[in-house]
Amino acid sequence: MLGTAPLPVLDMTKKRSHSSSIKIVKRDSRSVKLRLGVGGTAERIVSALHTVLSEQADEDADLENCKTSMRHVGKMEKDVDSACSKAEDPRRETLCTKLKDEEATMKKCIEKLKAVEENRAAVVSELKEALQEQESELEKVRTQLQVMFPKHPKTFEG
């Protein structure tokens, strides 16, 4: 089939280089969380997944806080409409303060949820990269088998 040309070498031990590095995922006054961007595929997947799983409780709390804040704003809507329709309504200042508080709460939640989204996207990205890598390696193995099998059919029979 290939004539005298040598068979392509299938190097299963080859290390793949990646231009990623260690990334700071979260930094606050108490801690710094890092995501491993170097190392083997498995290490990068585990690191990305660990980040997501370790933040799960915070994610749930942030989602609940955002929903609660949205409910509060919804309940205040009629009062705000009523207060805004009257020029000197005494509730205006109180409602304005409450709305600003809810807005601040929602902004914090949105910021945190964007970080969650970024972490989950990193997991998906690492998994996609690993899948592509494995598909490529699988194709190499299949090609090697197709090249070898016609020449040595008895080699693979038991």
Coordinates of C-alpha atoms in Angstrom, one line a residue, residues 41-128:
T41 CA -5.3 18.1 30.0
A42 CA -6.6 16.2 33.0
E43 CA -5.0 18.7 35.4
R44 CA -6.5 21.7 33.6
I45 CA -10.0 20.1 33.5
V46 CA -9.8 19.2 37.2
S47 CA -8.6 22.7 38.1
A48 CA -11.4 24.3 36.1
L49 CA -14.0 22.0 37.5
H50 CA -12.8 22.4 41.1
T51 CA -13.2 26.2 40.7
V52 CA -16.8 25.7 39.6
L53 CA -17.7 23.2 42.2
S54 CA -16.1 25.1 45.1
E55 CA -18.2 28.1 44.2
Q56 CA -21.5 26.2 43.9
A57 CA -22.9 27.3 47.3
D58 CA -22.0 30.9 46.6
E59 CA -23.6 30.7 43.1
D60 CA -26.8 29.4 44.6
A61 CA -26.9 32.1 47.2
D62 CA -26.2 34.8 44.6
L63 CA -29.0 33.5 42.4
E64 CA -31.4 33.5 45.3
N65 CA -30.3 37.1 46.3
C66 CA -30.9 38.3 42.8
K67 CA -34.3 36.7 42.6
T68 CA -35.3 38.2 46.0
S69 CA -34.1 41.6 44.9
M70 CA -36.1 41.4 41.7
R71 CA -39.2 40.4 43.7
H72 CA -38.7 43.3 46.0
V73 CA -38.5 45.7 43.1
G74 CA -41.6 44.1 41.6
K75 CA -43.6 44.6 44.8
M76 CA -42.4 48.3 45.0
E77 CA -43.5 49.1 41.5
K78 CA -47.1 50.2 42.4
D79 CA -45.8 52.3 45.3
V80 CA -43.2 53.9 43.0
D81 CA -45.8 54.7 40.3
S82 CA -48.1 56.2 42.9
A83 CA -45.4 58.2 44.6
C84 CA -44.1 59.6 41.3
S85 CA -47.6 60.7 40.2
K86 CA -47.8 63.0 43.2
A87 CA -45.4 65.9 43.4
E88 CA -44.9 65.9 47.2
D89 CA -45.4 62.3 48.2
P90 CA -43.5 61.6 51.4
R91 CA -42.7 58.1 50.3
R92 CA -40.5 59.2 47.4
E93 CA -37.3 59.5 49.3
T94 CA -37.8 56.2 51.1
L95 CA -38.7 54.4 47.9
C96 CA -35.7 56.0 46.1
T97 CA -33.4 54.7 48.8
K98 CA -34.9 51.2 48.7
L99 CA -34.6 51.1 44.9
K100 CA -30.9 52.2 45.1
D101 CA -30.3 49.5 47.6
E102 CA -31.9 46.8 45.4
E103 CA -30.0 48.1 42.4
A104 CA -26.7 47.8 44.3
T105 CA -27.7 44.3 45.4
M106 CA -28.5 43.3 41.8
K107 CA -25.3 44.8 40.4
K108 CA -23.2 42.7 42.9
C109 CA -25.2 39.6 42.0
I110 CA -24.7 40.2 38.3
E111 CA -21.0 40.7 38.8
K112 CA -20.7 37.5 40.7
L113 CA -22.8 35.6 38.3
K114 CA -20.7 36.8 35.4
A115 CA -17.7 35.3 37.2
V116 CA -19.6 32.1 37.5
E117 CA -20.4 32.1 33.8
E118 CA -16.7 32.7 33.0
N119 CA -15.7 29.7 35.2
R120 CA -18.3 27.5 33.6
A121 CA -17.2 28.6 30.2
A122 CA -13.6 27.7 31.1
V123 CA -14.8 24.1 32.0
V124 CA -16.6 23.8 28.7
S125 CA -13.6 25.1 26.8
E126 CA -11.2 22.7 28.6
L127 CA -13.5 19.8 27.9
K128 CA -13.9 20.8 24.2

